[in-house]
Amino acid sequence: MSMPDPLLAHLNPQQLEAVTLPDRHALVLAGAGSGKTRVLTTRIAWLLSQGMVSPAGILAVTFTNKAAREMASRLEALLPLSLRGMWIGTFHGLCNRLLRVHFHDAGLARLFQILDMVDQLAAIKRMLKRLNVDDEKFPPRELQHFINAHKEAGLRPHAVDATDTYTRQRVELYQEYEAQCQRESVVDFAELMLRSFDLLQRNEPIRRHYQQRFRYILVDEFQDTNILQYRWLKLLATDGEAGGAALFCVGDDDQSIYRFRGAEVGNMRDFEREFQVRDIIRLEQNYRSHGNILDAANAIIRHNGERMGKNLWTEQGEGEPIRVFEAFSDTDETRWIVEEIQSLLCDGASRSGMAVLYRSNAQSRVLEHQLFTNGVPYRVHGGLRFFERQEIKHALAYLRLLINPGDDTAFMRVMNFPTRGIGARAQEMLQDTARQWGGSLYDTVPRLSGKPAVSLGRFVHLMETLRRETQTLPLPELIEHILDQSGLRAHYQAEREGQDRLENLDELVRAAESYHLETRASPETLAPPHGLLADFLDHASLEAGERQAGAQEEAVQLMTVHAAKGLEFDIVFLSGLEEELFPHWNSLFESVSGLEEERRLMYVAVTRARERLYLSWAQSRMTRGQVQYNLRSRFFDEIPPELLKPLTPPAHLTHGYGGGHWGGSASRHPSVSALQAPPRPSRELPGGLRIGQNVRHPAFGYGVILAAEGSGKDAKLQINFGDAGVKWLLLSAAKLEAG
């Protein structure tokens, strides 16, 4: 009787099937928590131990350096072999390795340098300045996105379809940028991939060499590959004479959440079709979560149409029901979350075993405030704390300069942000003159002459105007005015990926509103608005400087759902489950694919929890100084009611996208009467309408006004029309009647 292979001893039947597949293409659909890393590393170890290939014949591709290091470390523990000849790494790391070996054939200098994203942006800014190009017409960040997006799609400038003048001008700048990089012997991240692909496609001897060398190509997180990465893999795996390498792709189409980075979930279907994949293995046994959590995740993702299909299950039992909390406001929601965290800590839970997840970065501000106020150490994972984010620091610098013109640090931060033509030479001249004179930078400006005096003088005039205009404004309106008139909002609106930053600026106004309400009964409110502003800035500095846990300290984890992918926690709070927040409003204006990606994001969020999951939402949320009334996320209606445990009484649950499983209406949309807003100070809108008021539309029928934005002829209303759905309408064209 033969002894069992110790490499295979701890695999379940599906994992064993995947690890021991014969020499052919395979697609492994690895569900959340199903042991995909074990399968990948054991597959490599098994191939080597069976003598089917040498280490030099394996190419293993991951998406992060951390994953590559973990794979190499596991392999070294499993095998008594030297793995030095094996290529394990990220797409960019492997392409860099290829180009270093074949730099001459790739048209590169021997010691070419790599530009990170910051360096690339600086290079683009230099190019625009050298060419005398208006960087307001061609914002550097937007041009950077344009260049990288086309490179990641495999398109050089000559291949870009430029159907209008503006696109043709951007293509010309793309071409000039490429020429500049070539002259300076530098490559950006996107170029590493594209240059490597070009080399393999153009140079047949080199391509054939690697096609024949790599007999097995293994790819992790295959659902996150973009178009160019998949084409690169196809080049390496296809060898007409020898039959090509065996592609072993591991991924989960239900966890494809990076479309905004160019990820193409359709690559999985294309791979199945183009390589005639016969072996599709589903890893469905989950080793992370209890059954109720998995049943909820399965129920949610089942609503997506374009799936390859699988159903997670576990041997760990059903576990606890999913707890649901409805709050009247986002402040109530975060207060409850922190109180529940403190209760769990008293019961013996660990801080590091708890995570609070949210859809948008801006949501972290109220959470941070509550944790800070209650003395609970926390850590923002995968991002900066609210008051440390770039756009917030810019806004705070304007506010600091407003009340203290002598703040040189604030002056230096914003005098040329957004760009207003104050170059490095002008800044040097200003600092030299200030040192000689012994005054602040602000007070030194009138002592300058020539062009620097003009550009810096305009900035000082702007600050003087803002100081005068904000003397009598309440704190939230003061900050709104600064964000608009300084150009910060317009700057981030021009960025293709500036939505998160704009939401953070809105949240800064929300923070000011909360601070104003908290302190209006105190003596500080008797001081001029700029006095209250000074107190608010002190408050921001204290929150920025304290309570973020050290690297080794036990801390509650805060993060977006995107940042949570790949992580797991004993207890997860998923907050802000409201229509237009999660699913995000961006997705609701797109095709079906946008909503399906939001649903995949919800699936990822739910499957982060091992033992206990909380879902919460707020009936109202402050947005840009206005109370926004919300509908409960449609994702609640996709979870079987028997899996849920409401923590608020049925009478409390009056709003809902689908009426609710626990005491709401059974209709797809709530009745108008069920959506009557709780009493609150109302803002009168043009035409005598108010938020919370019933109205009638000639086409959509009766509805209730939920929110408003804009003013004058640009005013828009968000109205719930029951069966007709929730719609944004231009007030001047809507022909509404009071209901």
XYZ file of C-alpha atoms in Angstrom:
739
model
C 0.000 0.000 0.000
C 1.498 3.323 -1.058
C 1.944 6.098 1.470
C -0.263 9.200 0.949
C 1.524 12.257 -0.372
C 1.986 14.619 2.629
C 1.581 17.593 0.281
C -2.008 16.567 -0.388
C -3.008 15.426 3.087
C -5.070 18.458 4.138
C -6.899 19.215 0.902
C -10.633 18.835 0.430
C -11.821 16.951 -2.694
C -12.171 20.048 -4.887
C -8.796 21.439 -3.788
C -7.215 18.054 -4.463
C -8.735 17.939 -7.937
C -7.353 21.402 -8.735
C -3.865 20.661 -7.379
C -3.465 17.375 -9.272
C -4.913 18.402 -12.633
C -3.094 17.024 -15.675
C -1.036 19.144 -18.058
C -3.765 21.382 -19.515
C -5.501 24.718 -19.058
C -7.734 25.151 -16.010
C -9.915 27.782 -14.370
C -10.386 27.577 -10.612
C -13.332 29.586 -9.273
C -12.155 30.172 -5.718
C -14.866 31.559 -3.448
C -14.094 33.852 -0.516
C -12.272 32.006 2.255
C -11.973 28.791 0.239
C -8.188 28.363 0.490
C -7.043 29.610 -2.926
C -3.510 30.470 -1.733
C -3.116 26.933 -0.412
C -4.274 25.563 -3.771
C -1.877 27.738 -5.783
C 1.207 27.000 -3.697
C 0.388 23.300 -3.347
C -0.154 23.045 -7.122
C 3.348 24.433 -7.726
C 4.861 22.205 -5.048
C 3.102 19.132 -6.486
C 4.286 19.851 -10.039
C 7.866 20.152 -8.799
C 7.711 17.133 -6.487
C 6.318 14.954 -9.298
C 9.177 15.994 -11.607
C 6.728 17.437 -14.131
C 8.736 20.670 -14.380
C 11.844 22.347 -12.980
C 11.617 25.616 -10.980
C 12.792 27.524 -14.083
C 9.761 26.274 -16.020
C 7.215 27.951 -13.721
C 5.841 31.481 -13.983
C 3.596 32.493 -11.064
C 1.829 35.865 -11.263
C 0.269 37.671 -8.299
C -1.162 41.164 -7.839
C 0.798 42.314 -4.798
C 4.384 41.922 -3.657
C 3.050 40.717 -0.307
C 1.207 37.839 -2.011
C 4.325 36.965 -4.031
C 6.469 36.864 -0.881
C 3.893 34.726 0.927
C 3.772 32.262 -1.973
C 7.566 31.975 -2.103
C 7.756 31.542 1.673
C 5.157 28.747 1.667
C 6.909 26.962 -1.179
C 10.256 27.077 0.626
C 8.580 25.510 3.659
C 7.017 22.754 1.554
C 9.985 21.769 -0.630
C 13.680 20.999 -0.101
C 14.490 22.663 -3.453
C 16.134 25.896 -4.479
C 13.515 28.137 -6.067
C 15.957 30.728 -7.417
C 15.175 29.924 -11.043
C 11.427 30.332 -10.585
C 9.718 33.540 -11.682
C 7.241 34.590 -8.981
C 6.025 38.160 -8.788
C 3.540 40.817 -9.758
C 2.803 41.655 -13.382
C 4.875 44.826 -13.118
C 7.715 43.124 -11.253
C 7.961 40.325 -13.824
C 7.824 42.774 -16.724
C 10.612 44.791 -15.124
C 12.671 41.594 -14.814
C 12.084 40.808 -18.488
C 13.027 44.315 -19.621
C 16.197 44.376 -17.506
C 17.393 41.250 -19.322
C 16.373 42.482 -22.794
C 16.752 46.255 -22.368
C 18.505 46.665 -25.733
C 15.841 44.794 -27.707
C 13.175 46.795 -25.867
C 14.784 50.100 -26.890
C 15.780 51.047 -23.344
C 18.959 52.179 -21.647
C 20.703 49.575 -19.493
C 19.990 51.483 -16.267
C 16.511 52.795 -17.061
C 14.624 54.150 -14.068
C 11.006 53.509 -13.024
C 8.614 56.380 -12.328
C 6.043 55.836 -9.589
C 2.712 57.662 -9.846
C 4.008 60.765 -8.059
C 7.115 60.952 -10.253
C 5.018 60.410 -13.375
C 2.713 63.291 -12.469
C 5.723 65.538 -11.883
C 7.107 64.549 -15.308
C 3.789 65.429 -16.964
C 3.733 68.814 -15.229
C 7.286 69.514 -16.447
C 6.296 68.614 -19.976
C 3.254 70.913 -19.921
C 5.348 73.768 -18.588
C 8.070 73.194 -21.200
C 5.473 73.212 -23.979
C 3.687 76.262 -22.564
C 0.448 74.278 -22.310
C -2.399 75.629 -20.183
C -2.687 73.146 -17.303
C -6.225 74.317 -16.568
C -7.330 73.194 -20.022
C -5.233 70.014 -19.673
C -5.172 69.163 -15.930
C -2.053 67.068 -15.239
C -3.871 64.370 -13.254
C -6.506 63.976 -15.943
C -3.806 63.730 -18.612
C -2.000 61.139 -16.471
C -5.186 59.074 -16.320
C -5.684 59.453 -20.089
C -2.152 58.200 -20.816
C -2.252 55.291 -18.360
C -5.731 54.148 -19.397
C -4.664 53.895 -23.025
C -1.411 52.148 -22.156
C -3.317 49.617 -20.048
C -5.594 49.022 -23.025
C -2.487 48.365 -25.152
C -2.822 51.568 -27.204
C 0.100 53.723 -28.284
C -0.716 57.312 -29.391
C -1.090 56.397 -33.082
C -3.729 53.776 -32.190
C -5.964 56.046 -30.095
C -9.245 56.884 -31.802
C -9.297 60.702 -31.662
C -12.632 61.883 -33.000
C -12.550 65.453 -31.688
C -10.038 68.284 -31.392
C -9.590 68.002 -27.624
C -8.824 64.266 -27.804
C -6.379 64.847 -30.678
C -4.565 67.428 -28.529
C -4.338 64.967 -25.641
C -3.000 62.309 -28.000
C -0.295 64.751 -29.113
C 0.631 65.330 -25.462
C 0.680 61.553 -24.911
C 3.102 61.282 -27.843
C 5.283 64.090 -26.470
C 5.270 62.477 -23.023
C 6.489 59.193 -24.523
C 9.302 61.034 -26.331
C 10.313 62.795 -23.098
C 10.424 59.499 -21.181
C 12.532 57.926 -23.925
C 15.005 60.815 -23.835
C 15.277 60.608 -20.056
C 15.492 56.770 -19.950
C 12.526 56.396 -17.620
C 9.429 54.202 -17.733
C 6.214 54.505 -15.751
C 4.289 51.544 -14.317
C 1.907 51.239 -17.264
C 4.872 51.386 -19.657
C 6.532 48.400 -17.950
C 3.593 46.262 -18.983
C 3.114 47.724 -22.455
C 6.834 47.751 -23.329
C 7.138 44.124 -22.225
C 4.112 43.164 -24.323
C 5.478 45.054 -27.349
C 8.820 43.284 -26.969
C 7.273 39.817 -26.874
C 4.885 40.548 -29.722
C 7.516 42.102 -31.995
C 10.556 39.915 -31.268
C 9.824 36.320 -32.235
C 13.096 34.744 -30.953
C 12.608 36.254 -27.490
C 8.934 35.311 -27.469
C 9.679 31.712 -28.491
C 12.385 31.478 -25.826
C 9.934 32.285 -23.004
C 7.090 30.297 -24.511
C 9.312 27.231 -24.448
C 10.824 28.006 -21.041
C 7.583 28.442 -19.073
C 5.642 25.200 -19.209
C 3.243 26.133 -16.412
C 1.820 29.622 -15.866
C -0.200 30.161 -12.698
C -2.203 33.355 -12.148
C -3.680 34.581 -8.866
C -6.711 36.965 -8.644
C -7.425 36.417 -12.328
C -10.666 38.416 -12.109
C -8.564 41.562 -11.549
C -6.549 41.335 -14.782
C -6.970 44.098 -17.330
C -7.054 43.743 -21.101
C -3.303 44.149 -21.606
C -2.365 41.751 -18.803
C -4.552 39.058 -20.324
C -3.020 39.645 -23.767
C 0.469 39.369 -22.195
C -0.468 36.018 -20.636
C -1.880 34.770 -23.929
C 1.366 35.634 -25.742
C 3.432 33.644 -23.253
C 1.060 30.684 -23.098
C 0.633 30.192 -26.839
C 3.305 28.269 -28.720
C 2.067 26.801 -31.987
C 4.737 24.088 -32.281
C 5.026 22.907 -28.691
C 1.393 23.450 -27.757
C 2.157 26.206 -25.245
C 2.172 26.427 -21.481
C -0.626 25.172 -19.265
C -2.482 28.195 -17.869
C -3.809 27.666 -14.338
C -5.948 30.711 -13.501
C -7.432 31.179 -10.035
C -10.035 33.841 -9.415
C -13.551 34.721 -8.373
C -15.817 36.627 -10.730
C -18.032 37.441 -7.719
C -15.157 39.434 -6.189
C -14.246 41.521 -9.238
C -14.445 45.046 -7.753
C -11.688 46.995 -9.507
C -13.306 48.017 -12.769
C -12.276 51.630 -12.019
C -8.648 50.431 -12.258
C -9.245 48.716 -15.577
C -10.003 45.202 -14.298
C -11.977 43.228 -16.875
C -14.067 40.452 -15.339
C -14.896 39.296 -18.886
C -11.350 37.936 -19.164
C -12.544 34.866 -17.291
C -15.177 34.024 -19.915
C -12.739 34.883 -22.710
C -10.143 32.543 -21.215
C -12.685 29.712 -20.990
C -13.677 30.204 -24.642
C -10.350 31.040 -26.293
C -8.363 28.275 -24.571
C -11.235 25.766 -24.721
C -10.950 25.169 -20.983
C -12.434 21.817 -20.009
C -11.537 21.960 -16.318
C -13.534 24.529 -14.348
C -13.241 23.699 -10.660
C -15.314 25.467 -8.030
C -13.888 25.895 -4.534
C -17.078 26.449 -2.545
C -16.243 25.189 0.946
C -15.556 28.260 3.074
C -13.203 28.052 6.056
C -13.811 31.593 7.317
C -17.450 32.427 8.021
C -20.458 30.910 9.729
C -23.382 29.670 7.669
C -25.795 32.595 8.090
C -23.183 35.011 6.796
C -22.491 32.812 3.772
C -26.198 32.313 3.073
C -26.656 36.095 3.013
C -23.688 36.534 0.658
C -24.984 33.810 -1.662
C -28.462 35.355 -1.719
C -27.131 38.810 -2.571
C -24.778 37.762 -5.364
C -27.417 35.521 -6.908
C -29.115 38.685 -8.199
C -26.221 39.283 -10.616
C -26.892 37.938 -14.091
C -23.411 37.500 -15.611
C -21.909 34.954 -13.200
C -20.000 31.733 -13.642
C -21.834 30.409 -10.604
C -20.941 28.891 -7.241
C -22.462 28.616 -3.775
C -20.417 29.002 -0.601
C -20.984 26.592 2.292
C -19.311 25.704 5.558
C -19.098 22.922 8.145
C -18.919 25.482 10.995
C -22.669 25.697 11.587
C -25.165 28.523 11.109
C -23.761 30.823 13.761
C -25.469 34.008 14.903
C -28.078 35.914 12.891
C -27.028 39.079 11.084
C -27.848 42.099 13.240
C -29.560 45.082 11.584
C -29.714 48.594 13.014
C -31.636 51.560 11.614
C -30.674 55.026 12.851
C -32.423 58.352 12.466
C -29.160 60.063 11.410
C -25.574 59.226 10.532
C -24.510 60.646 13.904
C -26.909 58.268 15.676
C -25.587 55.421 13.540
C -21.934 56.007 14.438
C -22.785 56.616 18.095
C -24.526 53.235 18.195
C -21.608 51.498 16.422
C -19.109 52.812 18.965
C -21.373 51.921 21.901
C -21.720 48.390 20.516
C -17.935 48.158 20.074
C -17.424 49.187 23.703
C -19.971 46.588 24.832
C -18.216 43.883 22.814
C -14.859 44.887 24.310
C -16.335 44.534 27.796
C -17.438 41.019 26.807
C -13.872 40.075 25.876
C -13.689 40.828 22.137
C -10.373 42.139 20.831
C -10.139 45.538 19.141
C -8.038 44.173 16.270
C -10.691 41.530 15.609
C -13.278 44.214 14.802
C -13.640 46.242 11.614
C -16.005 48.998 10.534
C -16.457 49.051 6.764
C -17.933 51.817 4.625
C -18.455 52.482 0.924
C -16.972 55.981 0.774
C -13.837 57.342 2.430
C -15.760 60.418 3.584
C -17.794 58.259 5.977
C -14.770 57.714 8.187
C -14.921 61.257 9.605
C -17.945 60.784 11.889
C -16.666 57.337 12.914
C -13.255 58.734 13.788
C -14.891 61.511 15.803
C -16.983 59.087 17.863
C -14.049 56.740 18.490
C -11.811 59.675 19.406
C -14.440 61.129 21.763
C -14.906 57.786 23.502
C -11.211 57.004 23.790
C -11.269 53.906 21.569
C -7.959 53.373 19.685
C -8.511 52.930 15.963
C -6.496 52.575 12.783
C -7.554 53.635 9.287
C -6.454 50.741 7.101
C -5.283 51.392 3.553
C -5.709 55.147 3.782
C -5.200 58.328 5.751
C -7.257 59.548 8.648
C -9.809 62.131 7.594
C -7.943 65.252 8.674
C -4.699 63.987 7.104
C -6.091 63.633 3.564
C -4.598 65.907 0.933
C -7.779 67.766 0.028
C -8.675 68.316 3.691
C -5.197 69.631 4.502
C -5.477 72.043 1.560
C -8.864 73.268 2.774
C -7.628 73.640 6.355
C -4.595 75.586 5.108
C -6.897 78.138 3.451
C -8.886 78.405 6.679
C -5.750 78.811 8.795
C -4.477 81.527 6.492
C -7.841 83.259 6.680
C -7.522 83.828 10.426
C -3.721 84.047 10.592
C -1.977 85.616 7.557
C 1.349 85.012 9.301
C 1.038 81.212 8.987
C 3.858 80.617 6.482
C 3.266 76.848 6.324
C -0.337 77.362 5.258
C 0.739 80.086 2.808
C 3.287 77.795 1.132
C 0.770 74.955 0.873
C -1.959 76.838 -0.996
C -0.443 79.890 -2.685
C -0.177 77.847 -5.883
C -2.877 75.253 -5.271
C -4.906 75.151 -7.388
C -2.309 76.310 -9.899
C -2.267 80.068 -10.360
C 1.047 80.641 -12.124
C 3.288 81.062 -9.063
C 6.403 79.185 -10.122
C 9.408 77.941 -8.158
C 11.419 81.088 -8.946
C 8.714 83.369 -7.553
C 8.463 81.242 -4.418
C 12.238 81.361 -3.887
C 12.264 85.121 -4.350
C 9.446 85.521 -1.822
C 11.200 83.360 0.782
C 14.554 85.137 0.290
C 12.949 88.564 0.659
C 11.013 87.452 3.750
C 14.224 86.202 5.385
C 16.030 89.471 4.620
C 13.147 91.602 5.843
C 12.232 89.395 8.813
C 8.510 89.319 8.108
C 5.901 86.723 7.146
C 5.511 85.579 3.551
C 2.064 87.200 3.386
C 3.352 90.598 4.537
C 6.390 90.344 2.251
C 4.383 90.166 -0.991
C 3.991 93.989 -1.354
C 7.800 94.322 -1.218
C 8.268 92.246 -4.399
C 8.495 93.600 -7.925
C 8.031 92.264 -11.451
C 6.029 89.167 -12.419
C 6.240 87.486 -8.950
C 4.644 90.585 -7.432
C 1.712 90.298 -9.848
C 0.965 86.582 -9.391
C 1.518 86.597 -5.616
C -0.383 89.862 -5.319
C -3.422 88.251 -6.917
C -3.299 85.470 -4.332
C -3.072 87.919 -1.420
C -5.969 89.902 -2.927
C -7.997 86.653 -3.091
C -7.340 85.957 0.596
C -8.233 89.533 1.581
C -11.490 89.252 -0.366
C -12.318 85.908 1.266
C -11.575 87.325 4.720
C -13.941 90.243 4.097
C -16.702 88.113 2.540
C -16.759 85.561 5.368
C -16.879 87.915 8.356
C -20.603 87.400 8.967
C -21.095 83.872 7.636
C -21.960 80.922 9.935
C -19.132 78.414 10.161
C -20.494 75.809 7.657
C -21.329 78.489 5.073
C -17.920 80.088 5.623
C -16.183 76.827 4.759
C -18.477 76.257 1.752
C -17.557 79.726 0.491
C -13.824 79.077 0.875
C -14.029 75.725 -0.925
C -15.862 77.313 -3.857
C -14.030 80.623 -4.185
C -10.522 79.227 -3.621
C -10.984 76.916 -6.610
C -10.580 73.699 -4.613
C -13.938 72.266 -5.641
C -13.424 73.139 -9.290
C -9.937 71.594 -9.192
C -11.188 68.230 -7.932
C -14.245 68.324 -10.198
C -11.809 68.470 -13.124
C -10.033 65.324 -11.918
C -11.350 62.169 -13.501
C -11.067 60.337 -10.185
C -11.793 63.291 -7.909
C -15.174 62.077 -6.616
C -13.748 60.721 -3.345
C -11.971 64.013 -2.691
C -15.149 66.002 -3.362
C -17.052 63.766 -0.951
C -14.375 64.418 1.672
C -14.721 68.186 1.164
C -18.484 67.817 1.620
C -17.795 65.904 4.814
C -15.581 68.753 6.075
C -18.617 71.048 5.765
C -20.617 68.382 7.610
C -17.994 68.364 10.374
C -18.293 72.161 10.661
C -22.080 71.874 10.815
C -21.846 69.338 13.639
C -19.288 71.428 15.500
C -21.449 74.521 15.093
C -24.500 72.711 16.498
C -22.512 71.212 19.374
C -21.133 74.602 20.456
C -23.971 77.015 19.690
C -25.062 77.124 23.318
C -21.526 77.877 24.500
C -19.860 81.295 24.857
C -17.702 80.695 21.778
C -20.637 81.338 19.489
C -20.768 84.910 20.743
C -17.352 85.504 19.203
C -17.040 86.562 15.541
C -17.264 83.644 13.040
C -13.498 83.648 12.627
C -13.187 83.057 16.377
C -15.361 79.952 16.103
C -13.319 78.944 13.044
C -10.145 79.094 15.154
C -11.733 76.746 17.693
C -12.837 74.385 14.940
C -9.276 74.288 13.546
C -7.964 73.460 17.029
C -10.514 70.648 17.226
C -9.375 69.326 13.807
C -5.716 69.433 14.858
C -6.433 67.491 18.037
C -8.359 64.806 16.183
C -5.597 64.591 13.575
C -2.871 64.289 16.176
C -4.357 61.795 18.603
C -6.043 58.447 18.898
C -4.662 56.808 15.778
C -3.229 53.660 17.287
C 0.439 52.852 16.942
C 1.607 50.020 14.728
C 1.711 47.525 17.610
C -1.326 48.761 19.542
C -4.601 46.854 19.583
C -7.015 48.947 17.541
C -10.401 48.851 15.857
C -9.917 48.783 12.076
C -11.647 51.349 9.836
C -11.604 50.926 6.071
C -13.488 51.127 2.810
C -14.894 47.894 1.430
C -12.352 48.081 -1.415
C -9.502 48.175 1.122
C -10.999 45.223 3.016
C -10.689 42.750 0.158
C -8.430 39.870 1.191
C -8.870 40.580 4.912
C -11.076 38.916 7.520
C -12.316 39.824 11.003
C -14.255 38.146 13.803
C -16.752 41.010 13.916
C -17.673 43.335 11.055
C -19.846 46.460 11.087
C -21.010 47.452 7.598
C -22.339 51.005 7.815
C -24.159 53.426 5.528
C -26.286 50.866 3.679
C -28.445 53.399 1.854
C -29.508 53.863 -1.744
C -27.058 56.147 -3.604
C -24.393 55.496 -0.963
C -24.226 51.690 -1.167
C -25.017 51.025 -3.975
C -23.228 54.254 -4.835
C -25.095 56.808 -6.925
C -22.419 56.622 -9.663
C -23.395 53.024 -10.385
C -27.105 53.797 -10.584
C -26.589 56.094 -13.567
C -24.571 53.519 -15.491
C -25.552 50.348 -17.285
C -26.424 47.169 -15.417
C -22.697 46.413 -15.033
C -22.305 49.321 -12.604
C -24.935 47.983 -10.212
C -23.576 44.442 -10.570
C -20.133 45.617 -9.472
C -21.715 47.326 -6.442
C -23.389 44.010 -5.614
C -20.026 42.226 -5.895
C -18.645 44.847 -3.519
C -21.454 44.063 -1.069
C -20.631 40.354 -1.409
C -16.989 41.089 -0.560
C -18.046 43.168 2.454
C -20.318 40.478 3.893
C -17.739 37.714 3.476
C -15.125 39.608 5.526
C -16.966 38.556 8.723
C -16.075 35.313 10.482
C -18.481 35.204 13.427
C -20.699 38.258 13.690
C -21.991 40.753 11.116
C -23.800 44.042 11.717
C -25.584 45.970 8.949
C -26.645 49.561 9.614
C -28.133 52.532 7.804
C -29.363 56.044 8.576
C -32.669 57.589 7.573
C -30.938 60.953 7.173
C -27.407 62.026 6.431
C -25.975 65.546 6.297
C -24.602 66.414 2.854
C -23.176 69.867 2.075
C -25.124 71.443 4.899
C -28.438 69.853 3.851
C -30.201 66.926 5.449
C -30.499 64.155 2.873
C -33.324 61.674 3.520
C -32.377 58.184 2.485
C -33.921 54.952 1.339
C -32.621 51.728 2.803
C -30.251 49.918 0.435
C -31.840 47.438 -1.950
C -29.301 44.903 -0.692
C -31.379 44.436 2.489
C -34.222 43.146 0.315
C -31.924 40.566 -1.257
C -31.176 38.844 2.061
C -33.687 36.231 3.305
C -35.523 37.727 6.328
C -34.900 34.655 8.487
C -31.161 35.473 8.474
C -31.692 38.949 9.953
C -32.153 40.119 13.536
C -33.500 43.697 13.737
C -32.090 45.713 16.647
C -34.752 48.416 16.244
C -38.505 47.850 16.730
C -40.751 47.409 13.658
C -42.437 50.789 14.219
C -39.073 52.455 13.839
C -38.515 51.037 10.365
C -40.602 53.265 8.128
C -38.292 53.843 5.170
C -36.981 51.274 2.751
C -36.031 50.634 -0.833
C -38.269 47.590 -0.865
C -40.474 48.266 2.110
C -38.559 45.967 4.410
C -38.766 42.390 5.649
C -39.486 43.442 9.214
C -42.728 45.367 9.454
C -42.623 47.528 6.316
C -44.786 47.511 3.230
C -44.558 44.501 0.964
C -44.364 46.595 -2.183
C -41.162 47.134 -4.138
C -41.231 50.822 -3.189
C -42.753 52.312 -0.033
C -45.926 54.312 -0.206
C -45.609 58.068 -0.186
C -47.300 58.237 3.220
C -44.722 55.814 4.621
C -42.004 58.193 3.565
C -43.163 61.209 5.511
C -40.005 62.749 6.934
C -39.707 63.244 10.699
C -40.139 66.881 11.800
C -37.061 69.039 11.253
C -36.178 72.579 10.235
C -36.965 72.731 6.523
C -35.315 74.719 3.748
C -37.820 76.435 1.507
C -37.239 75.743 -2.162
C -38.264 77.834 -5.162
C -41.986 77.630 -5.765
C -42.748 77.357 -2.039
C -41.850 73.656 -1.868
C -40.034 72.029 1.037
C -38.024 68.865 1.617
C -40.390 66.234 3.023
C -43.388 67.689 1.169
C -45.784 65.600 -0.936
C -45.919 66.602 -4.613
C -47.523 65.450 -7.843
C -45.794 65.061 -11.236
C -47.819 64.815 -14.477
C -46.012 61.621 -15.583
C -44.774 59.932 -12.394
C -47.710 60.656 -10.118
C -47.502 61.366 -6.382
C -44.203 61.483 -4.553
C -42.312 62.965 -1.615
C -39.304 65.319 -1.854
C -36.278 63.629 -0.263
C -33.416 66.015 -1.044
C -32.398 69.075 -3.034
C -29.224 70.477 -4.511
C -28.262 73.531 -6.524
C -30.134 76.822 -6.640
C -32.062 79.031 -9.056
C -32.565 77.512 -12.497
C -30.052 74.748 -11.636
C -32.008 73.502 -8.586
C -32.657 69.742 -8.625
C -34.946 67.662 -6.413
C -34.715 64.009 -5.441
C -38.254 62.616 -5.262
C -39.543 59.152 -4.369
C -42.504 58.385 -6.657
C -43.352 55.012 -5.114
C -43.768 52.459 -7.910
C -42.202 54.878 -10.418
C -38.984 54.914 -8.400
C -36.661 57.574 -6.988
C -35.716 60.294 -9.470
C -33.667 63.482 -9.661
C -35.621 66.189 -11.509
C -34.704 69.691 -12.590
C -37.106 71.855 -10.627
C -37.543 74.454 -13.375
C -38.741 71.776 -15.818
C -40.539 69.304 -13.540
C -44.039 70.919 -13.484
C -44.604 69.819 -9.895
C -47.741 70.533 -7.924
C -48.016 70.489 -4.142
C -49.679 67.206 -3.160
